[in-house]
Structures are given as structure tokens and as C-alpha cells.
């Protein structure tokens, strides 16, 4: 059992991951700028399952409480949200689920990030943490709905031990396999896959995921 | 039966696709700057199966002969190779398999392309053609080896009919499914997947492919 803090955890992605991690036996702390908003998200998840260990907090308290800290803010928010949390997450594994995506004329496109990827930007904003990129390609709707997902989570990091830890965390979600995606810089390509899936979801009216075929 | 011309078809990717398309009953014309090199590639493929309809040509003749023209040059070569072929491919469907990738210190990384992707650059270089991006994620080694692949081919194009045609062509490769990847601009993300697969291949000592899970 690990305590997992969520930064900006009141959106679908944060709530969906907290739901699944809590179901797998972890303690989840949903952080938000607004404690009321965090409490609302927790109340919603408790309606699904009152036994889940999910609590509400400010982002600062979620960052302090988490042994692992998961960033589920929108891309546009992380430059403001993360720097004040740098001290609280120093020495910890921080998970970037963020996708730098914009919607224009109904089309999703990948934003160019000066650091290469949202995950690398996160690492630059939180220099004392060990950033691991993961979970970007999971459908938030499917996470929240419950039931097995049919998807791989490609995990990218420069620290082998932190990467392994998050691959194991991913594999705790029913139907999910953690795949070693190499260095943190590879997060750029994994973030891009989400943009592609958004387009595929629209064409096929589904919530698609990816599988890496041909690995044991 | 369609005649398929290959531009820069003597590398593993071109040879592998020509082998599979010829096995599916199409006539393939392998183009190269050097006709001798093209003849060498054809001889190699005929050793696998003497009945295959594969012939050698210059790039210009392959571009002229193909009803569909497949570009399998390295990314760095397409800016020089393609403009002289623009008239020959005008009005035709041109398939971009190209990935803008560099290797530094043993690590693959995605190059930034001014047009957004190698496929969009190809469209800019061949303004009279209809460019469709596909096949970037297939293992050339597995294509050449024979046997069923375990992979989806994500097909991106702005022209719905040309996209459909290439999705059907892809599905003619044993084990492969064509997936509608949306607009040509989405090729950027599909090209990136190849870079990710290169890293995964190295970690897992395999030739991986991708599957889109959750679509019918």
C-alpha cells in the first residue's frame, strides 16, 4: 500500500486514476487548488465504492502526503501549479500524465513544448523529483467507468527503479500492462499517441487504447 | 491488381513492402537512383519467391509506372529525390512511409519537421499528388521475413477515398489491420510511434508493432 497524491486531481483523468489505484489498495489523496472541489471529487468516487481510501486536500497537502505524486493538471496549468510544490516533492517519484494538446476547429493537435515533452517540462519545474511519464494514453472515461481496460501503459523515465515502480503500479489496473518505453525524452511520442487516439475515438466512436504487439 | 511503384525501394522497408504487396497479387516496381541497385533488390526478393511480379526501375520510371507510388527513401533524401518526380505522380496516390528520425549516442529521436511531419513535407514537395501516410510502424525485418505480422497500420490522409484505398492495401498484408488515423497532419504522431518502437525493440530485444485496442 502506497499513499498517492494527485495534483489537479479533480478532472476525469485524476479521478479515474485515483479510483483505480484506490481499488488496487492504495491510499489516494486528491489535491486541488480548491479544497471544496477536491471534496466534491472524493464524494463522487465514494458513491461508487464507500470503502475506497480516497481523501481530499489542497495541492500542497496532496504533494506533501504522497509517497508517489501524480500530476493530472491540464498542460497549460502546470507551469503555474508545479513550482510552489517543488520542495514538497523533492526526492519523490512524480508521475506526469499530462498531454500538451490543443483543440482547434474540432481537431486535436500536439503542442510543441520547449523542453521536448510535458514530462520533461515537469522535470525542469521539479528539479528535485524523479519524473516518470505514464498513463497518458488511458481513457479517463473507461478508468471512471470501472471494468477491465484493454490497454498498455508505456512508461518512460531516466531512473530505472522509479520506472519499474510505476510499471508495477500500472499493472495493478485491471487489463493494463506496463511497458518500458525507455528514457523520459520518449514521453514526447507517448504524449503524441493520445492526440492520435482522440482522433481515432472520434472516427470510430469509441475510447481506444494502444497495445504494443510483439513483446513478451 | 494494382501496379505499385517504390521510390528509394532498395532499403529494408521498400523491399519488405514490395515483397508483401507482390505476395498479395500486386505488380511492384522497385525504383532506385541506381538501376543496378534496384536489380539487386529484385533478384533478392525473387530468391524468396520466383513467381512474384517485381521489377527494377529508376525512381523516375517507378514513379511513372505506379498507379500507387510508395516513398521509402530515408527522410534526409526526400527533399532532393521527390521534386523531380512531381509531374510523374500528379493525380496519383503517394504513400509516405518515411520517419524523420535521428540516432545520437545510440538513442533514436524524432526530428522536428517544418511542415509538421515527413508526410506533410512530402505533400508540399509533390503538390499534385494525394499523399497518404502509412506503414511507418511496421517492422521491415518482419515484412522481409514473411509470416503474419501482428500490427495495425494507422493510415492518415486528408482525402477519404485515397485513405480507404491504402487501408485496404494494408489489410492485404497477413496479420495487419488498416486503421483510420484521421487527417494527414496526424502522421506526425504516427511517425513518432516508430521512434518509440525503436526504443522498445532495443529494451525487449524484439520487433514490436502497435495495435489500437477498443475499435471494432
Coordinates of C-alpha atoms in Angstrom, one line a residue:
Chain A
X1 CA 0.0 0.0 0.0
X2 CA 1.3 3.3 -1.1
X3 CA 0.0 6.8 -0.5
X4 CA -0.5 8.5 -3.8
X5 CA -1.1 12.3 -4.0
X6 CA -2.8 13.9 -7.0
X7 CA -2.0 17.4 -8.2
X8 CA -5.0 18.8 -10.0
X9 CA -6.9 15.6 -9.3
X10 CA -10.5 16.7 -9.8
X11 CA -10.6 16.2 -13.6
X12 CA -11.6 12.9 -15.2
X13 CA -8.0 11.7 -15.5
X14 CA -7.2 12.3 -11.9
X15 CA -10.4 10.9 -10.6
X16 CA -10.2 7.9 -12.9
X17 CA -6.7 7.0 -11.8
X18 CA -7.4 7.6 -8.1
X19 CA -10.4 5.3 -8.4
X20 CA -8.3 2.5 -9.9
X21 CA -5.3 3.0 -7.6
X22 CA -7.6 3.0 -4.5
X23 CA -9.4 -0.2 -5.8
X24 CA -5.9 -1.7 -6.0
X25 CA -5.4 -1.0 -2.3
X26 CA -3.6 2.3 -2.3
X27 CA -4.4 5.4 -0.3
X28 CA -5.2 8.3 -2.7
X29 CA -5.2 12.0 -1.8
X30 CA -7.0 14.1 -4.4
X31 CA -5.5 17.6 -4.5
X32 CA -6.9 20.7 -6.0
X33 CA -6.5 24.5 -5.8
X34 CA -9.9 24.4 -4.1
X35 CA -10.4 22.0 -1.2
X36 CA -14.2 22.1 -1.9
X37 CA -13.6 20.9 -5.4
X38 CA -11.4 18.1 -4.1
X39 CA -14.1 17.2 -1.6
X40 CA -16.7 17.1 -4.3
X41 CA -14.5 14.7 -6.4
X42 CA -13.9 12.4 -3.4
X43 CA -17.7 12.4 -2.6
X44 CA -18.3 11.3 -6.2
X45 CA -15.8 8.5 -6.1
X46 CA -17.1 7.3 -2.7
X47 CA -20.5 7.0 -4.2
X48 CA -19.0 4.3 -6.5
X49 CA -17.4 2.5 -3.5
X50 CA -17.6 3.8 0.0
X51 CA -14.7 1.6 1.2
X52 CA -12.2 3.3 -1.0
X53 CA -9.3 5.1 0.8
X54 CA -9.6 8.5 -1.0
X55 CA -9.4 11.8 0.7
X56 CA -9.4 15.5 -0.3
X57 CA -6.7 18.0 0.1
X58 CA -5.1 21.1 -1.3
X59 CA -2.5 20.5 -4.0
X60 CA 0.2 21.4 -1.4
X61 CA -1.1 18.9 1.1
X62 CA -1.5 16.2 -1.6
X63 CA 2.1 16.8 -2.7
X64 CA 3.3 16.5 0.9
X65 CA 1.2 13.4 1.7
X66 CA 2.0 11.4 -1.4
X67 CA 4.9 8.9 -1.5
X68 CA 4.2 8.9 -5.2
X69 CA 2.8 12.2 -6.6
X70 CA 0.7 12.1 -9.8
X71 CA 0.3 15.3 -11.9
X72 CA -3.1 15.4 -13.6
X73 CA -3.4 19.2 -14.2
X74 CA -4.1 20.4 -17.7
X75 CA -0.8 21.1 -19.6
X76 CA -1.5 24.9 -19.6
X77 CA -1.7 24.9 -15.8
X78 CA 1.5 23.0 -14.9
X79 CA 3.9 25.9 -15.2
X80 CA 1.9 27.8 -12.6
X81 CA 0.9 24.9 -10.4
X82 CA 4.1 22.9 -10.0
X83 CA 6.9 25.3 -8.9
X84 CA 5.4 26.0 -5.5
X85 CA 5.3 22.2 -4.9
X86 CA 8.9 21.6 -5.7
X87 CA 10.1 21.3 -2.1
X88 CA 7.3 19.0 -1.1
X89 CA 8.0 16.5 -3.9
X90 CA 11.8 16.6 -3.7
X91 CA 13.2 13.1 -3.6
X92 CA 9.9 11.6 -4.6
X93 CA 8.7 9.9 -7.8
X94 CA 6.4 12.2 -9.7
X95 CA 4.2 10.9 -12.5
X96 CA 3.4 13.0 -15.5
X97 CA 0.1 12.1 -17.2
X98 CA 0.0 15.4 -18.9
X99 CA -0.5 15.8 -22.7
X100 CA 0.3 19.1 -24.4
X101 CA -2.7 19.2 -26.7
X102 CA -4.8 21.9 -28.3
X103 CA -8.2 21.8 -30.0
X104 CA -8.8 24.0 -33.0
X105 CA -11.7 23.6 -35.3
X106 CA -12.6 20.3 -33.7
X107 CA -9.1 18.8 -34.4
X108 CA -6.7 17.9 -31.7
X109 CA -3.1 18.7 -32.3
X110 CA 0.1 18.2 -30.3
X111 CA 1.6 21.4 -28.9
X112 CA 5.4 21.9 -29.3
X113 CA 7.0 22.0 -25.8
X114 CA 10.3 23.8 -25.5
X115 CA 11.6 21.1 -23.2
X116 CA 10.5 18.3 -25.6
X117 CA 7.5 17.0 -23.8
X118 CA 5.2 17.9 -21.0
X119 CA 7.0 15.3 -18.8
X120 CA 10.4 16.9 -19.4
X121 CA 8.9 20.3 -18.6
X122 CA 7.6 18.8 -15.4
X123 CA 11.1 17.6 -14.6
X124 CA 12.5 21.1 -15.3
X125 CA 9.9 22.6 -12.9
X126 CA 10.5 20.0 -10.2
X127 CA 14.3 19.5 -10.3
X128 CA 14.5 17.6 -7.0
X129 CA 11.9 15.0 -8.1
X130 CA 12.3 11.9 -10.3
X131 CA 9.7 12.4 -13.1
X132 CA 8.2 9.3 -14.7
X133 CA 5.8 9.7 -17.7
X134 CA 2.9 7.3 -17.8
X135 CA -0.9 6.8 -18.1
X136 CA -1.3 9.5 -20.8
X137 CA -3.0 7.0 -23.2
X138 CA -5.6 5.6 -20.9
X139 CA -9.2 6.6 -21.5
X140 CA -10.3 8.7 -18.4
X141 CA -13.9 7.6 -19.2
X142 CA -13.0 3.9 -19.0
X143 CA -11.0 4.4 -15.9
X144 CA -14.0 6.0 -14.2
X145 CA -16.5 3.5 -15.6
X146 CA -14.8 0.6 -14.0
X147 CA -14.2 -2.8 -15.6
X148 CA -11.1 -4.1 -17.3
X149 CA -9.2 -1.7 -19.6
X150 CA -7.7 -3.1 -22.8
X151 CA -4.5 -1.0 -23.0
X152 CA -0.8 -0.9 -22.3
X153 CA 0.7 1.9 -20.3
X154 CA 4.1 2.9 -21.8
X155 CA 6.3 4.2 -19.0
X156 CA 9.2 6.5 -19.7
X157 CA 11.9 7.6 -17.2
X158 CA 15.6 8.1 -16.8
X159 CA 15.6 6.4 -13.4
X160 CA 15.2 2.6 -13.8
X161 CA 13.9 2.0 -10.3
X162 CA 11.3 4.7 -10.4
X163 CA 10.2 3.4 -13.8
X164 CA 9.9 -0.1 -12.5
X165 CA 7.8 1.1 -9.6
X166 CA 5.3 2.9 -11.9
X167 CA 5.2 -0.1 -14.3
X168 CA 4.1 -2.2 -11.3
X169 CA 1.5 0.5 -10.3
X170 CA 0.1 0.5 -13.9
X171 CA -0.2 -3.3 -13.9
X172 CA -2.4 -3.0 -10.8
X173 CA -5.2 -1.6 -13.0
X174 CA -7.3 -4.5 -14.4
X175 CA -6.4 -5.3 -18.0
X176 CA -3.4 -3.0 -18.1
X177 CA 0.2 -3.9 -18.8
X178 CA 3.1 -1.6 -18.0
X179 CA 5.6 -1.4 -20.9
X180 CA 9.1 0.0 -20.6
X181 CA 9.2 2.9 -23.0
X182 CA 12.8 3.9 -22.4
X183 CA 14.1 7.4 -21.5
X184 CA 12.0 10.3 -20.2
X185 CA 12.6 12.0 -23.6
X186 CA 10.4 9.3 -25.2
X187 CA 7.4 10.8 -23.4
X188 CA 7.1 13.2 -26.4
X189 CA 6.0 10.3 -28.6
X190 CA 3.7 8.8 -25.9
X191 CA 2.0 12.1 -25.4
X192 CA 1.5 12.3 -29.1
X193 CA -0.3 8.9 -29.1
X194 CA -3.0 10.5 -27.0
X195 CA -3.6 13.1 -29.7
X196 CA -3.9 10.3 -32.3
X197 CA -6.3 8.4 -30.1
X198 CA -8.5 11.4 -29.7
X199 CA -8.9 11.5 -33.5
X200 CA -9.4 7.7 -33.7
X201 CA -12.0 7.9 -30.9
X202 CA -14.0 10.4 -32.9
X203 CA -13.8 8.4 -36.1
X204 CA -14.7 5.1 -34.5
X205 CA -17.0 6.5 -31.8
X206 CA -15.0 4.6 -29.1
X207 CA -12.5 5.0 -26.3
X208 CA -9.4 3.4 -27.8
X209 CA -6.1 2.4 -26.2
X210 CA -2.9 1.1 -27.5
X211 CA -1.2 -2.2 -27.2
X212 CA 2.5 -2.9 -28.0
X213 CA 2.4 -6.1 -30.0
X214 CA 5.3 -8.5 -30.2
X215 CA 6.7 -8.2 -26.7
X216 CA 6.5 -11.0 -24.1
Chain B
X1 CA -4.3 -6.0 -59.1
X2 CA -2.5 -2.6 -58.8
X3 CA 0.9 -1.5 -60.1
X4 CA 2.8 -0.1 -57.1
X5 CA 6.0 1.9 -57.7
X6 CA 8.6 2.4 -55.0
X7 CA 10.8 5.5 -54.7
X8 CA 14.0 4.5 -53.0
X9 CA 12.8 1.0 -52.8
X10 CA 16.0 -0.9 -52.2
X11 CA 16.1 -0.5 -48.4
X12 CA 14.6 -2.9 -46.0
X13 CA 11.3 -1.0 -45.8
X14 CA 10.8 -0.8 -49.5
X15 CA 11.8 -4.4 -50.2
X16 CA 9.7 -5.6 -47.3
X17 CA 6.6 -3.8 -48.5
X18 CA 7.2 -4.8 -52.2
X19 CA 7.5 -8.4 -51.1
X20 CA 4.2 -8.3 -49.2
X21 CA 2.3 -6.3 -51.8
X22 CA 3.5 -8.7 -54.6
X23 CA 2.5 -11.7 -52.5
X24 CA -1.0 -10.1 -52.3
X25 CA -1.1 -10.1 -56.1
X26 CA 0.1 -6.6 -57.0
X27 CA 2.8 -5.7 -59.5
X28 CA 5.6 -3.9 -57.8
X29 CA 8.3 -1.7 -59.4
X30 CA 11.3 -1.1 -57.2
X31 CA 12.8 2.2 -58.1
X32 CA 16.3 3.5 -57.1
X33 CA 18.7 6.2 -58.2
X34 CA 20.8 3.3 -59.5
X35 CA 19.1 0.7 -61.7
X36 CA 21.8 -1.9 -60.7
X37 CA 20.8 -1.4 -57.1
X38 CA 17.2 -1.9 -58.0
X39 CA 18.0 -5.0 -60.0
X40 CA 19.9 -6.4 -57.0
X41 CA 16.9 -5.8 -54.7
X42 CA 14.6 -7.5 -57.2
X43 CA 17.0 -10.5 -57.5
X44 CA 17.0 -10.9 -53.7
X45 CA 13.2 -10.9 -53.5
X46 CA 12.9 -13.3 -56.4
X47 CA 15.0 -15.7 -54.5
X48 CA 12.3 -15.8 -51.9
X49 CA 9.6 -16.5 -54.5
X50 CA 10.4 -16.5 -58.2
X51 CA 6.7 -16.1 -59.1
X52 CA 6.4 -12.6 -57.6
X53 CA 5.7 -9.8 -60.1
X54 CA 8.5 -7.4 -59.0
X55 CA 10.6 -5.5 -61.5
X56 CA 13.5 -3.0 -61.3
X57 CA 13.5 0.6 -62.5
X58 CA 14.9 4.1 -61.9
X59 CA 13.0 6.2 -59.5
X60 CA 11.6 8.2 -62.4
X61 CA 10.3 5.0 -64.2
X62 CA 8.9 3.6 -60.9
X63 CA 7.0 6.9 -60.3
X64 CA 5.7 6.8 -63.9
X65 CA 4.7 3.1 -63.7
X66 CA 2.9 3.1 -60.3
X67 CA -0.8 3.6 -60.0
X68 CA 0.1 4.0 -56.4
X69 CA 3.6 5.3 -55.6
X70 CA 5.2 4.5 -52.2
X71 CA 8.0 6.6 -50.9
X72 CA 10.6 4.6 -48.9
X73 CA 13.6 6.9 -49.1
X74 CA 15.3 8.0 -45.9
X75 CA 13.9 11.2 -44.5
X76 CA 17.1 13.1 -45.3
X77 CA 16.8 12.1 -49.0
X78 CA 13.2 13.1 -49.8
X79 CA 13.8 16.8 -50.3
X80 CA 16.3 16.0 -53.2
X81 CA 14.6 12.9 -54.5
X82 CA 11.0 13.9 -54.8
X83 CA 10.7 17.3 -56.6
X84 CA 11.9 15.8 -60.0
X85 CA 9.1 13.2 -59.7
X86 CA 6.3 15.7 -59.1
X87 CA 4.9 15.6 -62.6
X88 CA 5.0 11.8 -62.8
X89 CA 3.0 11.4 -59.6
X90 CA 0.5 14.2 -60.2
X91 CA -3.0 12.9 -59.7
X92 CA -1.8 9.7 -58.1
X93 CA -2.0 8.5 -54.5
X94 CA 1.5 8.7 -53.0
X95 CA 2.2 6.8 -49.7
X96 CA 4.6 8.3 -47.2
X97 CA 6.3 5.6 -45.1
X98 CA 9.1 8.0 -44.0
X99 CA 10.1 8.7 -40.4
X100 CA 12.1 11.8 -39.5
X101 CA 14.4 10.1 -37.1
X102 CA 18.0 10.6 -35.9
X103 CA 20.3 8.4 -33.9
X104 CA 22.6 10.1 -31.4
X105 CA 24.5 8.2 -28.8
X106 CA 22.5 5.1 -29.6
X107 CA 19.2 6.8 -28.9
X108 CA 16.6 7.4 -31.5
X109 CA 14.8 10.7 -31.5
X110 CA 12.1 12.4 -33.6
X111 CA 13.3 15.2 -35.8
X112 CA 11.3 18.4 -36.0
X113 CA 9.9 18.9 -39.5
X114 CA 9.0 22.4 -40.6
X115 CA 5.8 21.1 -42.3
X116 CA 4.8 19.1 -39.2
X117 CA 5.7 15.6 -40.4
X118 CA 7.6 13.8 -43.1
X119 CA 4.3 13.1 -44.8
X120 CA 3.3 16.8 -44.9
X121 CA 6.7 17.7 -46.3
X122 CA 6.1 15.1 -49.0
X123 CA 2.8 16.7 -49.8
X124 CA 4.5 20.1 -50.1
X125 CA 7.1 18.6 -52.4
X126 CA 4.5 16.8 -54.5
X127 CA 1.7 19.3 -54.7
X128 CA -0.3 17.5 -57.5
X129 CA -0.3 14.2 -55.7
X130 CA -2.6 12.9 -52.9
X131 CA -0.3 11.9 -50.0
X132 CA -1.4 9.2 -47.6
X133 CA 0.8 8.4 -44.6
X134 CA 1.0 4.7 -43.7
X135 CA 3.2 1.7 -42.9
X136 CA 5.7 3.7 -40.8
X137 CA 5.3 1.4 -37.8
X138 CA 5.7 -2.0 -39.5
X139 CA 8.9 -3.8 -38.8
X140 CA 10.9 -4.0 -42.0
X141 CA 12.6 -7.1 -40.7
X142 CA 9.3 -8.9 -40.2
X143 CA 8.0 -7.8 -43.6
X144 CA 11.0 -9.3 -45.2
X145 CA 11.0 -12.5 -43.1
X146 CA 7.5 -13.5 -44.2
X147 CA 4.8 -14.9 -41.9
X148 CA 1.9 -13.0 -40.3
X149 CA 2.6 -9.6 -38.7
X150 CA 0.9 -8.6 -35.5
X151 CA 0.3 -5.0 -36.1
X152 CA -2.1 -2.2 -37.1
X153 CA -1.3 0.2 -39.8
X154 CA -2.6 3.7 -38.9
X155 CA -3.5 5.5 -42.1
X156 CA -3.6 9.3 -42.2
X157 CA -4.8 11.4 -45.1
X158 CA -7.0 14.4 -46.0
X159 CA -8.6 12.5 -48.9
X160 CA -11.1 9.9 -47.7
X161 CA -11.0 7.8 -50.9
X162 CA -7.2 7.6 -51.1
X163 CA -7.2 6.8 -47.3
X164 CA -9.7 3.9 -47.8
X165 CA -7.6 2.6 -50.7
X166 CA -4.5 2.4 -48.6
X167 CA -6.3 0.9 -45.6
X168 CA -7.4 -1.9 -48.0
X169 CA -3.8 -2.3 -49.3
X170 CA -2.6 -2.6 -45.7
X171 CA -5.2 -5.2 -44.8
X172 CA -3.8 -7.3 -47.7
X173 CA -0.6 -8.0 -45.5
X174 CA -1.2 -11.1 -43.4
X175 CA -2.0 -10.2 -39.8
X176 CA -2.3 -6.4 -40.5
X177 CA -5.3 -4.3 -40.0
X178 CA -5.7 -0.8 -41.5
X179 CA -6.9 1.8 -39.0
X180 CA -8.3 5.3 -40.0
X181 CA -5.9 7.7 -38.2
X182 CA -7.6 10.9 -39.4
X183 CA -6.1 13.8 -41.2
X184 CA -2.6 13.8 -42.8
X185 CA -1.4 16.1 -40.0
X186 CA -1.8 13.2 -37.6
X187 CA 1.1 11.5 -39.4
X188 CA 3.4 13.4 -37.0
X189 CA 2.2 11.2 -34.2
X190 CA 2.3 8.0 -36.2
X191 CA 5.9 8.8 -37.3
X192 CA 6.7 9.3 -33.6
X193 CA 5.4 5.9 -32.7
X194 CA 8.2 4.4 -34.8
X195 CA 10.8 6.2 -32.8
X196 CA 9.2 4.8 -29.6
X197 CA 9.1 1.3 -31.1
X198 CA 12.8 1.5 -31.9
X199 CA 13.5 2.1 -28.2
X200 CA 11.1 -0.7 -27.1
X201 CA 12.7 -3.0 -29.6
X202 CA 16.1 -2.4 -28.0
X203 CA 14.8 -2.9 -24.5
X204 CA 12.8 -6.0 -25.2
X205 CA 15.1 -7.4 -28.0
X206 CA 12.1 -7.8 -30.3
X207 CA 10.5 -6.2 -33.3
X208 CA 7.3 -4.7 -31.8
X209 CA 4.3 -3.2 -33.5
X210 CA 1.3 -1.4 -32.3
X211 CA -2.3 -2.3 -32.0
X212 CA -5.2 0.1 -31.5
X213 CA -7.3 -1.6 -28.8
X214 CA -11.0 -0.9 -28.4
X215 CA -12.1 -0.5 -32.1
X216 CA -14.3 -2.9 -33.9

